[in-house]
C-alpha cells in the first residue's frame, strides 16, 4: 500500500488502515487472500506484511508465486478453497498421450458442488472422472459443466453423488 484512505501517505498509517480493513472484512465473513508475486529480492516484497493482512481477516491465507505458472496455481487453489474444504490436490508431470491414475477422492454426503481443475501447459490433456456408480462424467452428465482454455480444464458438478470418485488424466 502506498496511498491510504483520504490520501494518507505515511506508510505506517497506511499499513494500519490496510490491517484494519482486513480485520473488518474478517468480521464480516470475508477472507482476504494475499499473493507475493515475483522473486523476493531485498526490500521488493514484504511477505511479512502480506501474511499479516491475510491473518488479520482470520480466514485468509498468504501465498507466494515466483512466476506466472505458480500464480495461476495460487488462483486455482484459492478458487477451490472458496467452495469449502479441498478434498484432493496433486502436482506432477504428464506427457501427451500418457494416462495417469490420479487416485480417488471420497465425496461426502450433501456435497453441493464438486469442482475439479486440471492445469497443464498443454490443453490436450483431459481429466477423466468416474462417479461412484462407474458412470463417466461428460457434458451430458447430470449437473455437470465442463469448460476449457489453453491450459485449464474445469469440471463443475452440482450435487455430486457421494462416494468414491476415480480421477485420471490423459
Short mmCIF file of N, CA and C in Angstrom, two decimals:
data_model
loop_
_atom_site.label_atom_id
_atom_site.label_comp_id
_atom_site.label_asym_id
_atom_site.label_seq_id
_atom_site.Cartn_x
_atom_site.Cartn_y
_atom_site.Cartn_z
N UNK A 1 0.84 -1.19 0.00
CA UNK A 1 0.00 0.00 0.00
C UNK A 1 0.87 1.25 0.00
N UNK A 2 0.51 2.20 -0.81
CA UNK A 2 1.29 3.43 -0.80
C UNK A 2 0.43 4.68 -0.67
N UNK A 3 -0.86 4.56 -0.86
CA UNK A 3 -1.76 5.69 -0.63
C UNK A 3 -2.93 5.18 0.19
N UNK A 4 -3.15 5.81 1.33
CA UNK A 4 -4.19 5.34 2.22
C UNK A 4 -5.52 6.03 2.00
N UNK A 5 -6.41 5.77 2.91
CA UNK A 5 -7.71 6.42 2.88
C UNK A 5 -7.53 7.92 3.04
N UNK A 6 -8.33 8.69 2.36
CA UNK A 6 -8.26 10.16 2.42
C UNK A 6 -6.91 10.71 2.00
N UNK A 7 -6.20 9.97 1.12
CA UNK A 7 -4.93 10.45 0.59
C UNK A 7 -3.76 10.34 1.54
N UNK A 8 -3.94 9.64 2.64
CA UNK A 8 -2.86 9.47 3.63
C UNK A 8 -1.64 8.86 2.95
N UNK A 9 -0.44 9.38 3.28
CA UNK A 9 0.77 8.86 2.64
C UNK A 9 1.80 8.33 3.62
N UNK A 10 1.60 8.52 4.92
CA UNK A 10 2.53 7.98 5.90
C UNK A 10 2.41 6.46 5.89
N UNK A 11 3.52 5.78 5.60
CA UNK A 11 3.49 4.33 5.40
C UNK A 11 2.93 3.57 6.59
N UNK A 12 3.30 3.94 7.79
CA UNK A 12 2.81 3.20 8.96
C UNK A 12 1.30 3.39 9.14
N UNK A 13 0.79 4.58 8.83
CA UNK A 13 -0.65 4.82 8.92
C UNK A 13 -1.39 4.02 7.85
N UNK A 14 -0.84 4.03 6.63
CA UNK A 14 -1.47 3.30 5.53
C UNK A 14 -1.51 1.81 5.84
N UNK A 15 -0.42 1.27 6.34
CA UNK A 15 -0.38 -0.16 6.70
C UNK A 15 -1.41 -0.48 7.78
N UNK A 16 -1.53 0.40 8.75
CA UNK A 16 -2.53 0.22 9.79
C UNK A 16 -3.94 0.21 9.22
N UNK A 17 -4.20 1.09 8.26
CA UNK A 17 -5.52 1.15 7.63
C UNK A 17 -5.82 -0.16 6.88
N UNK A 18 -4.82 -0.67 6.18
CA UNK A 18 -5.00 -1.92 5.44
C UNK A 18 -5.31 -3.06 6.41
N UNK A 19 -4.58 -3.14 7.51
CA UNK A 19 -4.83 -4.19 8.50
C UNK A 19 -6.21 -4.03 9.14
N UNK A 20 -6.61 -2.79 9.42
CA UNK A 20 -7.94 -2.54 9.97
C UNK A 20 -9.03 -3.01 9.00
N UNK A 21 -8.85 -2.71 7.72
CA UNK A 21 -9.84 -3.14 6.72
C UNK A 21 -9.89 -4.66 6.60
N UNK A 22 -8.74 -5.31 6.71
CA UNK A 22 -8.71 -6.78 6.66
C UNK A 22 -9.44 -7.36 7.88
N UNK A 23 -9.23 -6.77 9.06
CA UNK A 23 -9.94 -7.24 10.26
C UNK A 23 -11.45 -7.06 10.10
N UNK A 24 -11.85 -5.90 9.56
CA UNK A 24 -13.27 -5.62 9.33
C UNK A 24 -13.86 -6.63 8.35
N UNK A 25 -13.12 -6.92 7.30
CA UNK A 25 -13.58 -7.91 6.32
C UNK A 25 -13.78 -9.26 7.00
N UNK A 26 -12.82 -9.66 7.83
CA UNK A 26 -12.93 -10.93 8.54
C UNK A 26 -14.14 -10.99 9.44
N UNK A 27 -14.44 -9.88 10.13
CA UNK A 27 -15.64 -9.84 10.99
C UNK A 27 -16.91 -10.00 10.17
N UNK A 28 -16.85 -9.58 8.90
CA UNK A 28 -18.00 -9.71 8.00
C UNK A 28 -18.00 -11.04 7.24
N UNK A 29 -17.08 -11.94 7.61
CA UNK A 29 -17.03 -13.25 6.97
C UNK A 29 -16.32 -13.26 5.63
N UNK A 30 -15.54 -12.23 5.36
CA UNK A 30 -14.80 -12.14 4.09
C UNK A 30 -13.35 -12.52 4.34
N UNK A 31 -12.87 -13.50 3.63
CA UNK A 31 -11.49 -13.94 3.75
C UNK A 31 -10.62 -13.12 2.80
N UNK A 32 -9.50 -12.66 3.29
CA UNK A 32 -8.57 -11.88 2.46
C UNK A 32 -7.36 -12.76 2.15
N UNK A 33 -7.16 -13.00 0.85
CA UNK A 33 -6.01 -13.77 0.40
C UNK A 33 -5.00 -12.80 -0.20
N UNK A 34 -3.75 -12.96 0.14
CA UNK A 34 -2.71 -12.11 -0.42
C UNK A 34 -1.70 -12.97 -1.17
N UNK A 35 -1.08 -12.36 -2.18
CA UNK A 35 -0.12 -13.07 -3.01
C UNK A 35 1.12 -12.22 -3.17
N UNK A 36 2.25 -12.80 -2.86
CA UNK A 36 3.53 -12.18 -3.15
C UNK A 36 4.00 -12.71 -4.49
N UNK A 37 4.02 -11.85 -5.49
CA UNK A 37 4.35 -12.29 -6.85
C UNK A 37 5.74 -11.81 -7.24
N UNK A 38 6.54 -12.73 -7.73
CA UNK A 38 7.90 -12.42 -8.17
C UNK A 38 8.91 -12.94 -7.18
N UNK A 39 10.15 -12.71 -7.49
CA UNK A 39 11.22 -13.14 -6.60
C UNK A 39 11.43 -12.09 -5.52
N UNK A 40 11.62 -12.54 -4.32
CA UNK A 40 11.73 -11.64 -3.17
C UNK A 40 13.16 -11.13 -3.02
N UNK A 41 13.52 -10.18 -3.87
CA UNK A 41 14.82 -9.52 -3.70
C UNK A 41 14.72 -8.61 -2.49
N UNK A 42 15.84 -8.27 -1.92
CA UNK A 42 15.86 -7.46 -0.70
C UNK A 42 15.00 -6.22 -0.84
N UNK A 43 13.96 -6.16 -0.01
CA UNK A 43 13.12 -4.97 0.05
C UNK A 43 12.05 -4.86 -1.01
N UNK A 44 11.94 -5.82 -1.93
CA UNK A 44 10.97 -5.68 -3.02
C UNK A 44 9.65 -6.37 -2.75
N UNK A 45 9.61 -7.25 -1.78
CA UNK A 45 8.40 -7.99 -1.50
C UNK A 45 8.29 -8.15 0.01
N UNK A 46 7.33 -7.48 0.60
CA UNK A 46 7.16 -7.50 2.05
C UNK A 46 6.23 -8.65 2.43
N UNK A 47 6.79 -9.85 2.46
CA UNK A 47 5.99 -11.04 2.74
C UNK A 47 5.39 -11.01 4.14
N UNK A 48 6.10 -10.47 5.10
CA UNK A 48 5.58 -10.42 6.47
C UNK A 48 4.29 -9.59 6.52
N UNK A 49 4.27 -8.46 5.82
CA UNK A 49 3.06 -7.64 5.80
C UNK A 49 1.92 -8.35 5.08
N UNK A 50 2.23 -9.00 3.96
CA UNK A 50 1.19 -9.73 3.23
C UNK A 50 0.61 -10.86 4.09
N UNK A 51 1.46 -11.52 4.86
CA UNK A 51 0.97 -12.55 5.78
C UNK A 51 0.10 -11.94 6.86
N UNK A 52 0.52 -10.78 7.39
CA UNK A 52 -0.26 -10.10 8.43
C UNK A 52 -1.65 -9.71 7.93
N UNK A 53 -1.73 -9.23 6.69
CA UNK A 53 -3.03 -8.83 6.12
C UNK A 53 -3.94 -10.05 6.02
N UNK A 54 -3.43 -11.16 5.49
CA UNK A 54 -4.24 -12.37 5.35
C UNK A 54 -4.69 -12.88 6.72
N UNK A 55 -3.78 -12.88 7.69
CA UNK A 55 -4.11 -13.37 9.03
C UNK A 55 -5.09 -12.45 9.74
N UNK A 56 -5.04 -11.16 9.44
CA UNK A 56 -5.94 -10.20 10.09
C UNK A 56 -7.40 -10.51 9.78
N UNK A 57 -7.66 -11.09 8.60
CA UNK A 57 -9.04 -11.42 8.25
C UNK A 57 -9.52 -12.71 8.92
N UNK A 58 -8.63 -13.39 9.59
CA UNK A 58 -8.89 -14.62 10.35
C UNK A 58 -9.13 -15.86 9.50
N UNK A 59 -9.45 -15.69 8.22
CA UNK A 59 -9.71 -16.88 7.41
C UNK A 59 -8.94 -16.84 6.08
N UNK A 60 -8.18 -15.80 5.83
CA UNK A 60 -7.43 -15.70 4.59
C UNK A 60 -6.10 -16.43 4.68
N UNK A 61 -5.37 -16.40 3.59
CA UNK A 61 -4.07 -17.05 3.53
C UNK A 61 -3.12 -16.23 2.66
N UNK A 62 -1.84 -16.35 2.96
CA UNK A 62 -0.81 -15.75 2.12
C UNK A 62 -0.23 -16.84 1.23
N UNK A 63 -0.03 -16.50 -0.05
CA UNK A 63 0.60 -17.41 -1.00
C UNK A 63 1.73 -16.69 -1.70
N UNK A 64 2.69 -17.46 -2.12
CA UNK A 64 3.83 -16.91 -2.86
C UNK A 64 3.90 -17.54 -4.23
N UNK A 65 4.17 -16.73 -5.23
CA UNK A 65 4.30 -17.22 -6.60
C UNK A 65 5.45 -16.47 -7.27
N UNK A 66 6.42 -17.22 -7.74
CA UNK A 66 7.57 -16.59 -8.39
C UNK A 66 7.38 -16.38 -9.88
N UNK A 67 6.44 -17.13 -10.49
CA UNK A 67 6.24 -16.97 -11.93
C UNK A 67 4.76 -17.12 -12.26
N UNK A 68 4.42 -16.93 -13.52
CA UNK A 68 3.02 -16.95 -13.95
C UNK A 68 2.37 -18.30 -13.70
N UNK A 69 3.12 -19.38 -13.87
CA UNK A 69 2.57 -20.72 -13.65
C UNK A 69 2.17 -20.89 -12.19
N UNK A 70 3.05 -20.53 -11.28
CA UNK A 70 2.74 -20.62 -9.85
C UNK A 70 1.58 -19.70 -9.49
N UNK A 71 1.54 -18.51 -10.10
CA UNK A 71 0.44 -17.58 -9.83
C UNK A 71 -0.90 -18.18 -10.26
N UNK A 72 -0.94 -18.81 -11.42
CA UNK A 72 -2.16 -19.45 -11.88
C UNK A 72 -2.60 -20.53 -10.89
N UNK A 73 -1.66 -21.31 -10.40
CA UNK A 73 -1.99 -22.37 -9.44
C UNK A 73 -2.46 -21.81 -8.11
N UNK A 74 -1.93 -20.65 -7.70
CA UNK A 74 -2.42 -20.00 -6.49
C UNK A 74 -3.89 -19.63 -6.66
N UNK A 75 -4.23 -19.01 -7.79
CA UNK A 75 -5.61 -18.61 -8.01
C UNK A 75 -6.55 -19.82 -8.11
N UNK A 76 -6.08 -20.88 -8.71
CA UNK A 76 -6.89 -22.11 -8.77
C UNK A 76 -7.13 -22.62 -7.35
N UNK A 77 -6.09 -22.65 -6.54
CA UNK A 77 -6.23 -23.11 -5.16
C UNK A 77 -7.18 -22.24 -4.35
N UNK A 78 -7.10 -20.93 -4.52
CA UNK A 78 -8.00 -20.03 -3.81
C UNK A 78 -9.43 -20.26 -4.27
N UNK A 79 -9.62 -20.43 -5.56
CA UNK A 79 -10.97 -20.70 -6.09
C UNK A 79 -11.55 -21.97 -5.48
N UNK A 80 -10.74 -23.00 -5.41
CA UNK A 80 -11.21 -24.26 -4.84
C UNK A 80 -11.51 -24.12 -3.35
N UNK A 81 -10.63 -23.47 -2.63
CA UNK A 81 -10.85 -23.35 -1.18
C UNK A 81 -12.06 -22.47 -0.87
N UNK A 82 -12.44 -21.59 -1.80
CA UNK A 82 -13.60 -20.74 -1.56
C UNK A 82 -14.91 -21.53 -1.56
N UNK A 83 -14.89 -22.75 -2.09
CA UNK A 83 -16.10 -23.57 -2.13
C UNK A 83 -16.21 -24.48 -0.90
N UNK A 84 -15.22 -24.44 -0.04
CA UNK A 84 -15.22 -25.29 1.15
C UNK A 84 -13.88 -25.97 1.30
N UNK A 85 -13.89 -27.16 1.80
CA UNK A 85 -12.66 -27.91 2.03
C UNK A 85 -12.15 -28.53 0.73
N UNK A 86 -10.86 -28.36 0.47
CA UNK A 86 -10.25 -29.00 -0.68
C UNK A 86 -10.05 -30.47 -0.32
N UNK A 87 -10.65 -31.34 -1.11
CA UNK A 87 -10.61 -32.78 -0.81
C UNK A 87 -9.46 -33.50 -1.48
N UNK A 88 -8.89 -32.91 -2.53
CA UNK A 88 -7.86 -33.60 -3.30
C UNK A 88 -6.99 -32.55 -4.00
N UNK A 89 -5.70 -32.75 -3.95
CA UNK A 89 -4.77 -31.88 -4.66
C UNK A 89 -3.55 -32.70 -5.05
N UNK A 90 -3.12 -32.54 -6.27
CA UNK A 90 -1.96 -33.29 -6.74
C UNK A 90 -1.17 -32.42 -7.71
N UNK A 91 0.12 -32.57 -7.65
CA UNK A 91 1.03 -31.85 -8.53
C UNK A 91 1.95 -32.87 -9.16
N UNK A 92 2.22 -32.73 -10.44
CA UNK A 92 3.12 -33.68 -11.08
C UNK A 92 3.22 -33.44 -12.57
N UNK A 93 3.83 -34.38 -13.24
CA UNK A 93 4.07 -34.28 -14.67
C UNK A 93 3.22 -35.29 -15.42
N UNK A 94 2.78 -34.89 -16.61
CA UNK A 94 2.08 -35.80 -17.51
C UNK A 94 2.51 -35.44 -18.93
N UNK A 95 2.74 -36.45 -19.72
CA UNK A 95 3.14 -36.24 -21.10
C UNK A 95 1.94 -36.48 -22.02
N UNK A 96 1.94 -35.81 -23.15
CA UNK A 96 0.86 -36.01 -24.11
C UNK A 96 0.81 -37.48 -24.52
N UNK A 97 -0.40 -38.05 -24.56
CA UNK A 97 -0.58 -39.46 -24.90
C UNK A 97 -0.48 -40.40 -23.73
N UNK A 98 -0.09 -39.90 -22.57
CA UNK A 98 0.06 -40.70 -21.37
C UNK A 98 -1.24 -40.63 -20.55
N UNK A 99 -1.61 -41.72 -19.90
CA UNK A 99 -2.73 -41.72 -18.96
C UNK A 99 -2.17 -41.90 -17.56
N UNK A 100 -2.56 -40.98 -16.67
CA UNK A 100 -2.08 -41.02 -15.30
C UNK A 100 -3.26 -41.24 -14.36
N UNK A 101 -3.14 -42.26 -13.51
CA UNK A 101 -4.14 -42.51 -12.49
C UNK A 101 -3.86 -41.55 -11.34
N UNK A 102 -4.75 -40.58 -11.15
CA UNK A 102 -4.57 -39.59 -10.09
C UNK A 102 -5.03 -40.12 -8.74
N UNK A 103 -5.79 -41.21 -8.75
CA UNK A 103 -6.26 -41.79 -7.50
C UNK A 103 -7.76 -41.62 -7.34
N UNK A 104 -8.19 -41.61 -6.10
CA UNK A 104 -9.61 -41.49 -5.80
C UNK A 104 -9.82 -40.37 -4.79
N UNK A 105 -11.04 -39.91 -4.74
CA UNK A 105 -11.44 -38.92 -3.74
C UNK A 105 -12.81 -39.31 -3.21
N UNK A 106 -12.95 -39.19 -1.90
CA UNK A 106 -14.21 -39.52 -1.25
C UNK A 106 -15.07 -38.27 -1.16
N UNK A 107 -16.20 -38.27 -1.86
CA UNK A 107 -17.12 -37.14 -1.82
C UNK A 107 -18.15 -37.42 -0.72
N UNK A 108 -18.27 -36.52 0.25
CA UNK A 108 -19.18 -36.76 1.37
C UNK A 108 -20.65 -36.53 0.99
N UNK A 109 -21.54 -37.00 1.84
CA UNK A 109 -22.97 -36.73 1.68
C UNK A 109 -23.19 -35.22 1.71
N UNK A 110 -24.20 -34.77 1.01
CA UNK A 110 -24.62 -33.37 1.00
C UNK A 110 -23.59 -32.39 0.43
N UNK A 111 -22.67 -32.89 -0.39
CA UNK A 111 -21.71 -32.01 -1.06
C UNK A 111 -22.49 -31.26 -2.15
N UNK A 112 -22.48 -29.94 -2.09
CA UNK A 112 -23.25 -29.15 -3.06
C UNK A 112 -22.58 -29.06 -4.42
N UNK A 113 -21.24 -28.96 -4.39
CA UNK A 113 -20.52 -28.77 -5.64
C UNK A 113 -19.23 -29.57 -5.63
N UNK A 114 -18.93 -30.20 -6.75
CA UNK A 114 -17.64 -30.84 -6.97
C UNK A 114 -16.93 -30.01 -8.02
N UNK A 115 -15.78 -29.49 -7.68
CA UNK A 115 -15.01 -28.64 -8.58
C UNK A 115 -13.66 -29.31 -8.81
N UNK A 116 -13.38 -29.65 -10.06
CA UNK A 116 -12.13 -30.32 -10.42
C UNK A 116 -11.47 -29.49 -11.51
N UNK A 117 -10.20 -29.14 -11.31
CA UNK A 117 -9.47 -28.35 -12.30
C UNK A 117 -8.16 -29.05 -12.62
N UNK A 118 -7.89 -29.17 -13.90
CA UNK A 118 -6.64 -29.72 -14.39
C UNK A 118 -5.92 -28.57 -15.10
N UNK A 119 -4.74 -28.21 -14.59
CA UNK A 119 -3.96 -27.10 -15.14
C UNK A 119 -2.68 -27.67 -15.74
N UNK A 120 -2.55 -27.60 -17.05
CA UNK A 120 -1.37 -28.12 -17.73
C UNK A 120 -0.94 -27.14 -18.81
N UNK A 121 0.33 -27.14 -19.17
CA UNK A 121 0.77 -26.27 -20.26
C UNK A 121 0.18 -26.68 -21.61
N UNK A 122 -0.30 -27.93 -21.69
CA UNK A 122 -0.81 -28.47 -22.95
C UNK A 122 -2.30 -28.77 -22.80
N UNK A 123 -3.13 -28.03 -23.48
CA UNK A 123 -4.58 -28.17 -23.31
C UNK A 123 -5.13 -29.49 -23.85
N UNK A 124 -4.29 -30.31 -24.47
CA UNK A 124 -4.79 -31.59 -24.96
C UNK A 124 -4.92 -32.62 -23.84
N UNK A 125 -4.37 -32.34 -22.68
CA UNK A 125 -4.51 -33.23 -21.54
C UNK A 125 -5.91 -33.04 -20.97
N UNK A 126 -6.62 -34.13 -20.78
CA UNK A 126 -8.01 -34.06 -20.34
C UNK A 126 -8.23 -34.86 -19.06
N UNK A 127 -9.10 -34.37 -18.17
CA UNK A 127 -9.44 -35.15 -16.98
C UNK A 127 -10.47 -36.23 -17.32
N UNK A 128 -10.40 -37.32 -16.60
CA UNK A 128 -11.39 -38.40 -16.72
C UNK A 128 -11.89 -38.65 -15.31
N UNK A 129 -13.14 -38.33 -15.07
CA UNK A 129 -13.76 -38.53 -13.77
C UNK A 129 -14.83 -39.61 -13.90
N UNK A 130 -14.84 -40.52 -12.94
CA UNK A 130 -15.83 -41.58 -12.90
C UNK A 130 -16.52 -41.53 -11.55
N UNK A 131 -17.84 -41.48 -11.56
CA UNK A 131 -18.58 -41.37 -10.30
C UNK A 131 -18.61 -42.72 -9.58
N UNK A 132 -19.13 -42.76 -8.35
CA UNK A 132 -19.14 -43.99 -7.56
C UNK A 132 -19.87 -45.16 -8.21
N UNK A 133 -20.82 -44.89 -9.11
CA UNK A 133 -21.53 -45.99 -9.76
C UNK A 133 -20.87 -46.42 -11.06
N UNK A 134 -19.70 -45.83 -11.38
CA UNK A 134 -18.96 -46.22 -12.57
C UNK A 134 -19.30 -45.42 -13.82
N UNK A 135 -20.11 -44.37 -13.69
CA UNK A 135 -20.50 -43.55 -14.83
C UNK A 135 -19.42 -42.50 -15.10
N UNK A 136 -19.00 -42.43 -16.36
CA UNK A 136 -18.01 -41.45 -16.80
C UNK A 136 -18.65 -40.07 -16.92
N UNK A 137 -17.99 -39.05 -16.38
CA UNK A 137 -18.50 -37.69 -16.45
C UNK A 137 -18.16 -37.09 -17.81
N UNK A 138 -19.19 -36.61 -18.50
CA UNK A 138 -19.01 -35.88 -19.74
C UNK A 138 -20.02 -34.74 -19.76
N UNK A 139 -20.17 -34.06 -20.88
CA UNK A 139 -21.06 -32.90 -20.96
C UNK A 139 -22.53 -33.28 -20.71
N UNK A 140 -22.87 -34.55 -20.85
CA UNK A 140 -24.25 -34.99 -20.62
C UNK A 140 -24.50 -35.48 -19.20
N UNK A 141 -23.47 -35.49 -18.38
CA UNK A 141 -23.62 -35.97 -17.00
C UNK A 141 -24.52 -34.98 -16.24
N UNK A 142 -25.47 -35.48 -15.44
CA UNK A 142 -26.40 -34.61 -14.72
C UNK A 142 -25.68 -33.61 -13.82
N UNK A 143 -25.98 -32.32 -14.02
CA UNK A 143 -25.40 -31.26 -13.19
C UNK A 143 -23.98 -30.88 -13.55
N UNK A 144 -23.43 -31.46 -14.63
CA UNK A 144 -22.03 -31.20 -14.99
C UNK A 144 -21.90 -30.04 -15.96
N UNK A 145 -20.83 -29.29 -15.75
CA UNK A 145 -20.43 -28.23 -16.66
C UNK A 145 -18.93 -28.39 -16.87
N UNK A 146 -18.50 -28.44 -18.12
CA UNK A 146 -17.09 -28.64 -18.43
C UNK A 146 -16.64 -27.48 -19.31
N UNK A 147 -15.56 -26.83 -18.92
CA UNK A 147 -15.03 -25.74 -19.73
C UNK A 147 -13.52 -25.87 -19.83
N UNK A 148 -12.96 -25.31 -20.89
CA UNK A 148 -11.51 -25.40 -21.07
C UNK A 148 -10.97 -24.14 -21.71
N UNK A 149 -9.71 -23.88 -21.41
CA UNK A 149 -8.94 -22.80 -22.02
C UNK A 149 -7.67 -23.42 -22.57
N UNK A 150 -6.71 -22.61 -22.92
CA UNK A 150 -5.46 -23.15 -23.47
C UNK A 150 -4.68 -23.98 -22.45
N UNK A 151 -4.92 -23.78 -21.15
CA UNK A 151 -4.17 -24.56 -20.16
C UNK A 151 -5.04 -25.18 -19.08
N UNK A 152 -6.31 -24.79 -18.98
CA UNK A 152 -7.17 -25.29 -17.91
C UNK A 152 -8.35 -26.08 -18.45
N UNK A 153 -8.67 -27.13 -17.73
CA UNK A 153 -9.95 -27.81 -17.95
C UNK A 153 -10.61 -27.86 -16.57
N UNK A 154 -11.83 -27.35 -16.49
CA UNK A 154 -12.56 -27.31 -15.23
C UNK A 154 -13.86 -28.08 -15.37
N UNK A 155 -14.09 -28.96 -14.41
CA UNK A 155 -15.32 -29.72 -14.35
C UNK A 155 -16.03 -29.31 -13.07
N UNK A 156 -17.26 -28.85 -13.20
CA UNK A 156 -18.08 -28.49 -12.05
C UNK A 156 -19.32 -29.38 -12.09
N UNK A 157 -19.58 -30.04 -10.98
CA UNK A 157 -20.76 -30.91 -10.89
C UNK A 157 -21.58 -30.46 -9.68
N UNK A 158 -22.82 -30.10 -9.95
CA UNK A 158 -23.75 -29.72 -8.88
C UNK A 158 -24.35 -30.98 -8.27
N UNK A 159 -24.41 -31.01 -6.95
CA UNK A 159 -24.98 -32.14 -6.20
C UNK A 159 -24.41 -33.49 -6.65
N UNK A 160 -23.10 -33.65 -6.56
CA UNK A 160 -22.49 -34.92 -6.98
C UNK A 160 -22.88 -36.06 -6.04
N UNK A 161 -23.03 -37.25 -6.58
CA UNK A 161 -23.33 -38.40 -5.71
C UNK A 161 -22.19 -38.64 -4.73
N UNK A 162 -22.52 -38.92 -3.47
CA UNK A 162 -21.45 -39.22 -2.50
C UNK A 162 -20.82 -40.57 -2.80
N UNK A 163 -19.59 -40.71 -2.34
CA UNK A 163 -18.88 -41.97 -2.52
C UNK A 163 -17.51 -41.75 -3.10
N UNK A 164 -16.90 -42.83 -3.56
CA UNK A 164 -15.54 -42.79 -4.07
C UNK A 164 -15.53 -42.51 -5.56
N UNK A 165 -14.92 -41.40 -5.94
CA UNK A 165 -14.77 -40.99 -7.33
C UNK A 165 -13.37 -41.33 -7.80
N UNK A 166 -13.24 -41.81 -9.05
CA UNK A 166 -11.94 -42.12 -9.64
C UNK A 166 -11.52 -40.97 -10.53
N UNK A 167 -10.23 -40.61 -10.45
CA UNK A 167 -9.70 -39.48 -11.19
C UNK A 167 -8.50 -39.93 -12.04
N UNK A 168 -8.55 -39.63 -13.32
CA UNK A 168 -7.44 -39.89 -14.23
C UNK A 168 -7.21 -38.66 -15.09
N UNK A 169 -6.07 -38.62 -15.73
CA UNK A 169 -5.77 -37.58 -16.72
C UNK A 169 -5.09 -38.25 -17.90
N UNK A 170 -5.48 -37.82 -19.12
CA UNK A 170 -4.81 -38.38 -20.30
C UNK A 170 -4.67 -37.32 -21.36
#
